Amino acid sequence: MATTDFAASASPSPALVNLTARVVTLVAICLSLYQLYTAGIAALTALVQRSIHLGAILVLTFLLKPPFAMAPKDRLNLWVIVDWVLAAASVYCTAYICLNLGAIFERQGDWLASDRLVSIIGTLLVLEACRRVIGGFMVSICTVAMLYAYFGPHMPELIIHKGYSVERIATTLWLTTEGIFGLPIGVAATFVFVFVLFGAFLETTGGGNFFIEMAYALTGRFSGGPAKTAVVASGFMGSVSGSAVGNVVATGSFTIPMMKKVGYRPHVAGAIEAAASTGGQLMPPIMGAGAFLMAEFTNISYLTIIKVALMPAIMYYATVLFFVHYEAKKYGLEGQPKAELPRVGQVFKGGLHFIIPVLILIYVLVNNYSPMMAGFVAVISTVAASLMANAVRWSMSPVAADGTARPALSRFAGGELKGILQALEKGAKSAIMVSIACAAAGIIVGMVTLTGMGLKFSSLVLDLSYGIEVLAILLIGIASLVLGMGLPVTASYIVLATLAGPALLDMGVPLLVSHMIVFWYSQDANVTPPVSLASFAGAGVAGANPMRTAFTSWKLAKGLYILPIVMAYRPLLGMGEHYELLHWPVVLSMISTMLGLIAFASALERFFVRRATWVETLLFWLAAAGFFWPTYWSDGLGLVAFLAAVIMQKGPHVDPAAG
């Protein structure tokens, strides 16, 4: 039933409660089965596949989430009637697309009155679902985006456009793949859902507990151990997966529950996974598709590109690890005594069959199968492994643990089927938040695309930089964020390399460095609000608020913004024709940059070995600025400030409030 507790009603209606629960269960199970079918058996047209997914999600949202915190759902009242009407309208608006798909394609731009009405209602349904699930902040951003599209002629000169009618805005958002049914919901309706379902099956069959216990056994002695393991594992997995979002839901199925169990808050756990998975796109040898494209654009060998990309990627992950470590220390997430931890051998023996789906998942991803197929195979292999293990236990156990006789085969089979149905239902319910967030993000994406704001921003920022290199780089970062709302990472990199790359070259930035800067910034939409798909996916797995998760991951991923600037002013990628990484200036740049990142993380978190006073925090800020400034004398000053802060941290403890 509903996930929110309501005030007791004077006249509760069990029949209404049971009806709602049955409908929710049926819709959730059917949605999960549908997602498995489209992931591994037969693909559908994008608009059809996404509309059916969103229609079911909207129905679940309106039947599960109350319009207001105190609105009762256990008796018939006005709000319950409104919820059922909205659920029925969701079915109609999405079924309208499926039943009229051919006609919709034929009359693009020549819309009927019914097209306009359905589009307006459908868009309003998404906004209301977003308000219930996420809150008013995301709804406000979506509303501003639509108002900008409508009032284009009245905007300031820098962002003026011709403006669009309500009909054009609504039909673009609902009847095309350029709006609500665009890239964000496409991500949610494909591999995000199947991997969330994979996590639900793991949890239901006991696999989640197995991996959590194994993580405890291996890392429980260390402060924040599971989170650090998550960062490293996501780096390795992301380097071959080619998708930050896919990496979040694949590795997050294991790592996020681990982090939550040791004390990390849900939004922090989701943010750590999102920041770590985004870095996977920067980590050789695969780097998504970026390294291959960069080799084509620059005519520099692929081997050289992955060689020079390795150290900055390691620095990014080191920064995330420091943030994770400080989070653990600040909130007292200490390790446990070894005697209190489970034994690795015993845990491994009890859950050996859960290793099989993981190995199969890794094999499928490494062999370049699509994330959808990988998720499908992972779910099926999890079910098969669990059934086989339980069948073996059943056949070898003449007496149950409580001394009663072994259950009959029919009862055993019925229990297994019940567990599968529970996992299917749980997976669909767990996907509500991320799917609604992505549908709302599609409104922003659609308006950015319709108004041409993305490309306009890319050209404007170059004019606004006045030839100042660092300002141009910062503005390119802003442009990449806007572009990233409507384009996948690879497409965003291509557009920015085409538009911004030549400007950086004219400013004297080397060819490879300019492309690496653009490529790094093309990743930021994964973790930067308001449209941060990796953060939304992490929030979905963690059961956390998407926007809160997004802002936290934005903080953790600060290296994504700092390192490109350092690349422009220091030989961080190597220097000369052959990019010699062992050249002394390169080594010095790497050392000073790493120390700068440590100082930056310490200043931002106000923590090093303990909570920092204001004086120590100021010294850490000065150290970071000195290490990042591209001169030797500033390195020296940064080192002095850093050592002073460290010495003060090692000294007698002073209450930070008093500092």
XYZ file of C-alpha atoms in Angstrom:
659
model
C 0.000 0.000 0.000
C 0.990 3.602 0.396
C 4.440 4.408 1.635
C 3.289 7.258 3.899
C 1.554 6.890 7.270
C -1.716 8.738 7.454
C -3.905 9.830 10.283
C -6.414 7.203 11.285
C -9.764 7.568 9.547
C -13.066 7.555 11.380
C -14.582 5.140 8.840
C -11.829 3.104 7.163
C -12.771 1.031 4.130
C -10.951 -2.334 3.978
C -12.482 -3.024 0.578
C -10.968 0.158 -0.856
C -7.597 -0.589 0.707
C -7.614 -4.130 -0.662
C -8.664 -2.959 -4.132
C -5.882 -0.380 -4.265
C -3.313 -2.879 -3.025
C -4.380 -5.478 -5.602
C -4.278 -2.980 -8.466
C -0.864 -1.718 -7.374
C 0.504 -5.261 -7.132
C -0.901 -6.219 -10.546
C 0.420 -3.083 -12.280
C 3.848 -3.402 -10.625
C 4.275 -7.069 -11.578
C 3.086 -6.468 -15.148
C 5.451 -3.497 -15.501
C 8.440 -5.558 -14.367
C 7.571 -8.416 -16.715
C 7.117 -5.925 -19.553
C 10.505 -4.366 -18.847
C 12.181 -7.778 -18.887
C 10.456 -8.597 -22.176
C 11.626 -5.393 -23.877
C 15.126 -5.696 -22.401
C 15.940 -9.226 -23.435
C 13.374 -10.594 -25.884
C 11.878 -7.996 -28.212
C 12.595 -4.287 -28.534
C 9.767 -1.849 -29.211
C 9.631 1.567 -30.843
C 11.140 4.090 -28.436
C 7.967 6.167 -28.057
C 5.835 3.081 -27.385
C 8.304 1.472 -24.985
C 8.766 4.658 -22.961
C 5.088 5.635 -22.921
C 3.967 2.260 -21.549
C 6.680 2.471 -18.910
C 5.718 6.001 -17.868
C 1.989 5.193 -17.916
C 2.470 2.359 -15.439
C 4.773 4.466 -13.273
C 2.206 7.289 -13.162
C -0.535 4.850 -12.131
C 1.633 3.512 -9.308
C 2.510 7.057 -8.253
C -1.065 8.297 -7.986
C -2.268 5.154 -6.173
C 0.650 5.030 -3.736
C 1.635 8.660 -3.098
C -0.941 10.938 -1.476
C -1.507 14.446 -2.835
C -0.793 15.858 0.630
C 0.818 14.408 3.723
C -2.434 14.204 5.673
C -4.716 13.057 2.860
C -6.247 9.712 3.958
C -6.226 6.834 1.476
C -7.995 4.218 3.612
C -11.527 5.525 3.021
C -13.457 6.954 0.112
C -13.062 10.720 -0.098
C -12.471 13.449 -2.650
C -8.698 12.952 -2.729
C -8.973 9.208 -3.335
C -11.389 9.856 -6.195
C -8.950 12.404 -7.640
C -6.118 9.846 -7.406
C -8.114 7.235 -9.324
C -9.119 9.806 -11.942
C -5.485 10.811 -12.404
C -4.459 7.158 -12.684
C -7.133 6.580 -15.338
C -6.031 9.733 -17.191
C -2.437 8.443 -17.140
C -3.547 5.204 -18.786
C -5.519 7.089 -21.424
C -2.785 9.611 -22.277
C -0.109 6.943 -22.706
C -2.429 4.483 -24.481
C -3.305 7.301 -26.910
C 0.303 7.282 -28.131
C 0.448 3.513 -28.578
C -2.913 3.278 -30.383
C -2.258 6.242 -32.697
C 1.489 5.932 -33.219
C 1.428 5.751 -37.029
C -0.988 8.677 -37.322
C 1.073 10.737 -34.861
C 4.186 10.236 -36.983
C 2.280 11.192 -40.147
C 0.772 14.409 -38.836
C 3.850 15.851 -37.101
C 3.133 19.572 -36.813
C -0.442 19.257 -38.102
C -1.972 18.341 -34.784
C -5.586 17.490 -34.034
C -7.508 18.963 -31.120
C -7.279 15.581 -29.356
C -3.486 15.615 -29.783
C -3.258 19.000 -28.113
C -5.591 18.037 -25.263
C -3.793 14.761 -24.507
C -0.414 16.500 -24.592
C -1.466 19.197 -22.135
C -3.047 16.678 -19.758
C -0.071 14.321 -19.995
C 2.408 17.097 -19.208
C 0.337 18.229 -16.218
C 0.172 14.624 -14.962
C 3.968 14.406 -15.009
C 4.260 17.701 -13.120
C 1.783 16.542 -10.463
C 3.542 13.191 -10.087
C 6.845 15.061 -9.772
C 5.373 17.283 -7.052
C 4.249 14.247 -5.062
C 7.416 12.217 -5.430
C 10.227 14.809 -5.570
C 8.808 18.122 -4.439
C 8.184 21.628 -5.657
C 11.776 22.529 -6.559
C 11.929 20.306 -9.648
C 8.414 21.364 -10.657
C 9.474 25.013 -10.445
C 12.451 24.422 -12.734
C 10.234 22.633 -15.264
C 7.720 25.472 -15.141
C 10.432 28.104 -15.692
C 11.712 26.122 -18.681
C 8.248 26.075 -20.272
C 7.671 29.760 -19.542
C 11.015 30.551 -21.177
C 9.917 28.670 -24.298
C 6.588 30.548 -24.397
C 7.870 34.049 -23.628
C 10.966 33.818 -25.845
C 10.445 37.165 -27.672
C 10.316 38.968 -24.316
C 13.558 37.524 -22.957
C 16.827 39.508 -22.618
C 18.762 39.900 -25.862
C 21.355 37.257 -24.999
C 18.741 34.493 -24.637
C 15.927 35.807 -26.835
C 14.181 33.474 -29.272
C 11.034 33.555 -31.379
C 8.802 31.910 -28.768
C 6.499 28.928 -29.114
C 2.791 28.396 -28.664
C 1.213 26.260 -25.950
C 0.339 23.721 -28.668
C 3.946 23.469 -29.865
C 5.318 23.180 -26.346
C 2.818 20.554 -25.198
C 2.984 18.364 -28.311
C 6.783 18.513 -28.358
C 6.841 17.348 -24.768
C 4.265 14.548 -25.102
C 4.115 13.347 -28.717
C 7.819 13.272 -29.630
C 11.038 11.841 -28.216
C 12.382 15.374 -27.727
C 10.629 16.014 -24.424
C 9.172 13.860 -21.667
C 9.838 10.705 -23.698
C 13.379 11.755 -24.526
C 16.785 10.628 -23.312
C 16.210 10.781 -19.512
C 13.088 8.604 -19.449
C 14.706 6.437 -22.116
C 17.532 5.755 -19.674
C 15.092 5.053 -16.832
C 12.869 2.805 -18.954
C 15.691 0.620 -20.209
C 18.744 -0.422 -18.233
C 18.043 1.576 -15.053
C 14.809 -0.326 -14.474
C 16.230 -3.775 -15.174
C 19.172 -3.148 -12.865
C 16.859 -1.850 -10.128
C 14.894 -5.053 -10.686
C 18.160 -6.990 -10.435
C 18.773 -5.377 -7.065
C 15.228 -6.250 -5.942
C 15.763 -9.911 -6.862
C 19.087 -9.969 -5.047
C 17.484 -8.544 -1.929
C 14.472 -10.854 -2.072
C 16.511 -14.021 -2.671
C 19.066 -13.171 0.012
C 21.836 -12.071 -2.333
C 21.812 -8.579 -0.894
C 22.525 -9.885 2.587
C 25.283 -12.102 1.208
C 27.145 -9.215 -0.418
C 26.624 -6.992 2.605
C 27.993 -9.676 4.913
C 30.915 -10.250 2.560
C 31.644 -6.524 2.530
C 31.548 -6.483 6.306
C 33.927 -9.407 6.472
C 36.394 -7.777 4.074
C 36.172 -4.077 4.941
C 34.383 -3.854 8.277
C 37.597 -3.073 10.166
C 38.143 0.168 8.232
C 36.416 3.514 8.667
C 33.734 3.794 5.996
C 35.089 0.614 4.399
C 32.104 -0.334 2.175
C 31.972 3.200 0.727
C 35.658 3.086 -0.166
C 35.174 -0.335 -1.702
C 32.259 1.121 -3.691
C 34.431 3.918 -5.067
C 37.185 1.583 -6.235
C 34.789 -1.030 -7.616
C 32.831 1.618 -9.528
C 36.052 2.920 -11.039
C 36.999 -0.483 -12.391
C 33.473 -1.271 -13.555
C 32.887 2.153 -15.097
C 36.068 1.955 -17.127
C 34.589 -0.911 -19.140
C 30.832 -0.267 -18.929
C 30.779 2.913 -21.036
C 27.818 4.313 -19.112
C 27.842 6.221 -15.835
C 24.154 5.532 -15.249
C 24.552 1.856 -16.103
C 27.470 1.666 -13.709
C 25.434 3.268 -10.924
C 22.633 0.754 -11.150
C 24.907 -2.240 -11.771
C 27.397 -1.755 -8.941
C 24.996 0.274 -6.821
C 22.782 -2.772 -6.422
C 25.530 -4.098 -4.138
C 27.395 -1.070 -2.836
C 24.562 1.275 -1.847
C 22.913 -1.205 0.565
C 26.380 -1.853 2.054
C 26.918 1.849 2.696
C 23.452 2.351 4.147
C 23.894 -0.553 6.540
C 27.125 0.828 8.028
C 25.510 4.211 8.655
C 25.765 6.321 5.518
C 22.631 8.361 4.931
C 20.681 7.160 1.851
C 21.281 10.305 -0.222
C 25.006 10.207 0.623
C 25.261 6.542 -0.363
C 23.560 7.233 -3.696
C 25.757 10.296 -4.263
C 28.982 8.407 -3.564
C 28.019 5.767 -6.110
C 27.017 8.412 -8.691
C 30.280 10.357 -8.293
C 32.377 7.183 -8.445
C 30.502 5.820 -11.468
C 30.882 9.094 -13.360
C 34.636 8.852 -12.871
C 34.537 5.476 -14.579
C 34.021 7.318 -17.864
C 37.371 9.020 -17.300
C 39.286 5.898 -16.324
C 41.320 4.029 -18.978
C 41.308 1.716 -20.781
C 37.794 2.208 -22.217
C 36.675 5.697 -21.040
C 33.254 5.145 -22.565
C 33.607 6.060 -26.215
C 35.658 9.165 -25.453
C 39.167 7.821 -26.034
C 38.259 6.439 -29.449
C 36.602 9.695 -30.533
C 39.502 11.731 -29.190
C 41.964 9.641 -31.187
C 39.976 10.366 -34.350
C 39.650 14.101 -33.654
C 43.285 14.690 -32.715
C 45.112 12.039 -34.799
C 46.919 11.045 -31.611
C 47.279 7.335 -30.916
C 44.761 5.639 -28.679
C 47.571 4.311 -26.483
C 48.895 7.822 -25.860
C 45.464 9.097 -24.923
C 44.776 6.407 -22.342
C 48.310 6.801 -20.974
C 47.957 10.524 -20.280
C 44.362 10.128 -19.049
C 45.292 7.656 -16.299
C 46.821 9.998 -13.721
C 44.039 12.654 -13.775
C 41.471 9.844 -13.442
C 43.321 8.449 -10.416
C 43.398 11.958 -8.916
C 39.638 12.265 -9.398
C 39.070 9.009 -7.558
C 41.479 10.004 -4.817
C 39.403 13.159 -4.269
C 36.187 11.138 -3.988
C 37.918 8.767 -1.547
C 38.991 11.671 0.650
C 35.447 13.036 0.727
C 34.203 9.551 1.654
C 36.839 9.190 4.363
C 36.003 12.560 5.879
C 32.277 11.749 5.809
C 32.974 8.531 7.700
C 35.162 10.267 10.278
C 32.804 13.221 10.803
C 29.821 10.987 11.530
C 31.745 8.398 13.505
C 31.383 5.581 10.974
C 34.273 3.650 12.457
C 35.288 0.069 11.758
C 34.307 -2.832 13.966
C 36.480 -5.235 15.945
C 37.483 -8.278 13.939
C 35.889 -10.598 16.492
C 32.478 -9.051 15.788
C 32.744 -9.478 12.007
C 31.604 -12.564 10.073
C 34.234 -14.945 8.765
C 34.932 -14.627 5.049
C 34.978 -18.385 4.477
C 31.629 -18.986 6.144
C 29.940 -16.117 4.326
C 31.355 -17.225 0.986
C 30.251 -20.825 1.492
C 26.706 -19.820 2.399
C 26.208 -17.535 -0.617
C 28.442 -19.045 -3.283
C 25.564 -19.266 -5.763
C 25.152 -15.467 -5.698
C 28.612 -15.066 -7.211
C 27.390 -16.682 -10.438
C 25.053 -13.806 -11.524
C 27.782 -11.268 -10.778
C 30.351 -13.126 -12.872
C 27.830 -13.474 -15.688
C 27.002 -9.756 -15.469
C 30.670 -8.769 -15.679
C 31.233 -11.149 -18.590
C 28.266 -9.765 -20.538
C 29.295 -6.136 -19.966
C 32.948 -6.725 -20.855
C 31.872 -8.443 -24.077
C 30.079 -5.289 -25.243
C 26.496 -6.430 -24.866
C 24.008 -3.632 -24.273
C 23.282 -2.611 -20.660
C 19.666 -3.701 -21.188
C 20.724 -7.202 -22.176
C 23.229 -7.294 -19.311
C 20.489 -6.400 -16.835
C 18.130 -8.972 -18.335
C 20.752 -11.717 -18.106
C 21.598 -10.674 -14.538
C 17.959 -10.955 -13.428
C 17.407 -14.322 -15.118
C 20.674 -15.766 -13.794
C 19.847 -14.541 -10.274
C 16.477 -16.288 -10.358
C 17.988 -19.466 -11.814
C 20.855 -19.590 -9.303
C 18.505 -18.997 -6.378
C 16.032 -21.650 -7.537
C 18.795 -24.205 -8.031
C 20.376 -23.498 -4.641
C 17.037 -23.650 -2.834
C 16.078 -26.839 -4.674
C 19.333 -28.485 -3.610
C 18.783 -27.440 -0.006
C 15.186 -28.699 -0.132
C 16.169 -32.061 -1.567
C 18.993 -32.569 0.933
C 17.047 -31.498 4.028
C 14.627 -34.237 5.177
C 13.722 -32.175 8.219
C 13.305 -28.410 8.414
C 15.294 -26.306 10.860
C 12.403 -26.115 13.341
C 12.046 -29.915 13.438
C 8.985 -30.156 11.205
C 8.832 -32.268 8.100
C 10.162 -30.990 4.798
C 7.408 -29.103 2.907
C 5.753 -30.772 -0.041
C 7.070 -30.048 -3.514
C 3.970 -28.038 -4.432
C 4.342 -25.919 -1.316
C 8.041 -25.417 -2.040
C 7.274 -24.356 -5.636
C 4.522 -22.047 -4.411
C 6.914 -20.340 -2.006
C 9.480 -19.797 -4.751
C 6.828 -18.335 -7.072
C 5.624 -16.022 -4.312
C 9.190 -14.780 -3.808
C 9.571 -14.060 -7.530
C 6.305 -12.105 -7.609
C 7.359 -10.118 -4.545
C 10.646 -9.221 -6.239
C 8.840 -8.124 -9.417
C 6.531 -5.894 -7.368
C 9.365 -4.482 -5.267
C 11.455 -3.657 -8.348
C 8.657 -1.644 -9.959
C 7.935 0.300 -6.764
C 11.636 1.047 -6.308
C 11.798 2.537 -9.811
C 9.053 5.122 -9.235
C 11.271 7.901 -7.940
C 13.972 7.725 -10.605
C 11.433 7.358 -13.451
C 9.398 10.366 -12.324
C 12.586 12.406 -11.906
C 13.714 11.499 -15.427
C 10.278 12.252 -16.896
C 10.350 15.710 -15.306
C 13.922 16.207 -16.498
C 12.623 15.482 -19.994
C 10.589 18.692 -19.802
C 13.782 20.673 -19.218
C 15.550 18.751 -21.972
C 12.724 19.398 -24.396
C 12.691 23.126 -23.773
C 16.494 23.384 -24.070
C 16.313 21.577 -27.419
C 13.254 23.426 -28.724
C 14.608 26.891 -27.988
C 18.144 26.098 -29.155
C 19.440 27.171 -25.764
C 22.170 24.514 -25.723
C 23.971 25.553 -28.897
C 23.296 29.222 -28.210
C 24.967 28.868 -24.823
C 28.027 27.189 -26.307
C 28.673 30.082 -28.672
C 27.748 32.784 -26.195
C 30.166 31.691 -23.516
C 33.086 31.959 -25.891
C 32.153 35.532 -26.754
C 31.765 36.319 -23.064
C 35.233 35.046 -22.118
C 36.994 38.035 -23.782
C 39.952 35.809 -24.640
C 40.657 34.978 -20.981
C 41.616 31.315 -20.881
C 40.405 30.373 -17.413
C 37.127 32.232 -17.941
C 36.601 30.439 -21.245
C 37.169 27.073 -19.552
C 34.687 27.876 -16.798
C 32.115 29.010 -19.348
C 32.675 25.820 -21.356
C 31.873 23.938 -18.161
C 28.566 25.816 -17.943
C 27.870 25.130 -21.619
C 28.574 21.433 -21.139
C 26.103 21.351 -18.261
C 23.362 22.863 -20.407
C 24.199 20.583 -23.333
C 24.333 17.584 -21.034
C 20.685 18.118 -20.153
C 19.674 17.127 -23.656
C 22.557 15.086 -24.996
C 24.338 11.940 -23.890
C 27.967 12.323 -22.837
C 29.413 11.297 -26.192
C 27.186 13.670 -28.158
C 27.892 16.489 -25.720
C 31.631 15.941 -26.169
C 31.301 16.013 -29.966
C 29.336 19.281 -29.956
C 31.669 20.973 -27.485
C 34.783 19.742 -29.287
C 33.399 21.216 -32.498
C 32.293 24.548 -31.020
C 34.665 25.181 -28.116
C 37.747 23.209 -29.127
C 38.899 25.689 -31.812
C 38.514 28.605 -29.409
C 40.793 26.930 -26.864
C 43.331 26.200 -29.598
C 43.308 29.876 -30.583
C 44.076 30.726 -26.952
C 47.172 28.550 -27.067
C 45.862 25.423 -25.323
C 47.486 22.287 -26.847
C 45.278 20.076 -29.010
C 45.094 17.051 -26.701
C 44.675 19.213 -23.618
C 41.777 21.143 -25.152
C 39.999 17.933 -26.099
C 40.605 16.407 -22.671
C 39.184 19.530 -21.011
C 36.078 19.336 -23.174
C 35.709 15.605 -22.551
C 35.980 15.979 -18.775
C 33.394 18.729 -18.706
C 31.039 16.718 -20.897
C 30.665 14.330 -17.944
C 29.339 16.884 -15.483
C 25.651 16.567 -16.385
C 25.723 13.104 -14.818
C 26.143 14.559 -11.322
C 25.156 18.242 -11.555
C 21.581 19.413 -10.837
C 18.994 19.943 -12.143
C 19.362 17.087 -14.680
C 21.837 14.606 -13.204
C 20.983 11.156 -14.497
C 23.648 9.247 -12.556
C 22.538 10.936 -9.325
C 18.887 10.187 -10.063
C 19.765 6.550 -10.713
C 21.719 6.418 -7.441
C 18.753 7.969 -5.631
C 16.468 5.331 -7.126
C 18.625 2.490 -5.850
C 19.155 4.159 -2.456
C 15.523 5.189 -1.976
C 16.632 8.792 -1.432
C 15.440 12.193 -2.599
C 16.838 12.713 -6.145
C 17.672 16.420 -5.818
C 19.334 15.998 -2.428
C 21.375 13.130 -3.862
C 22.278 15.241 -6.886
C 23.613 18.143 -4.809
C 25.652 15.776 -2.649
C 27.176 14.025 -5.671
C 27.958 17.451 -7.135
C 30.032 18.176 -4.030
C 31.808 14.829 -4.150
C 32.664 15.226 -7.843
C 34.365 18.622 -7.500
C 37.534 17.163 -9.043
C 35.576 17.042 -12.279
C 35.660 20.856 -12.370
C 39.101 21.555 -10.895
C 41.291 19.159 -12.870
C 40.402 20.504 -16.356
C 41.537 23.978 -15.281
C 44.780 22.550 -13.914
C 45.296 20.713 -17.234
C 45.229 24.040 -19.084
C 47.954 25.647 -16.956
C 50.125 22.745 -15.823
C 51.640 19.833 -17.798
C 49.383 17.396 -15.983
C 48.897 15.300 -19.121
C 52.574 15.287 -20.051
C 54.411 17.664 -22.332
C 56.231 17.726 -25.620
C 55.588 15.674 -28.731
C 55.645 12.334 -26.921
C 53.890 13.437 -23.704
C 56.649 12.334 -21.349
C 54.979 11.521 -18.032
C 58.296 11.079 -16.177
C 59.534 14.568 -17.053
C 60.295 16.511 -13.856
C 57.743 19.349 -14.403
C 55.063 16.708 -15.031
C 55.918 14.834 -11.830
C 55.929 18.085 -9.844
C 52.563 19.066 -11.329
C 51.068 15.737 -10.337
C 52.359 15.998 -6.771
C 51.233 19.596 -6.268
C 47.833 18.929 -7.844
C 47.244 15.884 -5.631
C 48.163 17.863 -2.531
C 45.892 20.652 -3.730
C 42.967 18.251 -4.091
C 43.562 16.919 -0.570
C 43.694 20.463 0.795
C 40.561 21.389 -1.166
C 38.600 18.399 0.174
C 39.797 19.156 3.707
C 38.732 22.801 3.408
C 35.334 21.984 1.943
C 34.595 19.338 4.575
C 36.375 21.233 7.389
C 38.089 18.004 8.353
C 41.501 16.345 8.157
C 42.339 14.088 11.095
C 39.649 15.842 13.127
C 37.198 18.694 12.647
C 39.044 21.815 11.564
C 38.885 25.204 13.227
C 38.249 28.288 11.120
C 41.978 29.058 11.123
C 42.849 25.553 9.954
C 40.109 25.698 7.309
C 41.503 29.008 6.016
C 44.981 27.478 5.828
C 43.610 24.541 3.837
C 41.923 26.976 1.425
C 45.169 28.910 1.027
C 47.067 25.652 0.477
C 44.636 24.556 -2.226
C 44.901 27.911 -4.004
C 48.699 27.814 -3.811
C 48.976 24.281 -5.176
C 46.568 24.989 -8.034
C 48.200 28.283 -9.053
C 50.659 27.467 -11.874
C 53.923 28.815 -10.413
C 56.690 27.280 -8.326
C 56.581 30.020 -5.684
C 52.848 29.431 -5.162
C 53.566 25.714 -4.709
C 55.980 26.652 -1.937
C 53.447 28.903 -0.230
C 50.784 26.209 -0.609
C 53.093 23.654 0.982
C 53.803 25.972 3.931
C 50.079 26.600 4.499
C 49.300 22.888 4.165
C 51.996 21.822 6.625
C 50.895 24.494 9.077
C 47.305 23.217 8.938
C 48.441 19.614 9.377
C 50.657 20.495 12.353
C 47.778 22.362 13.984
C 45.520 19.344 13.356
C 48.051 17.104 15.081
C 48.210 19.439 18.063
C 45.790 19.709 21.013
C 42.151 19.536 20.007
C 40.251 22.823 19.852
C 36.501 23.005 19.514
C 35.769 24.199 15.936
C 32.958 26.416 17.199
C 35.476 28.225 19.290
C 37.853 28.518 16.332
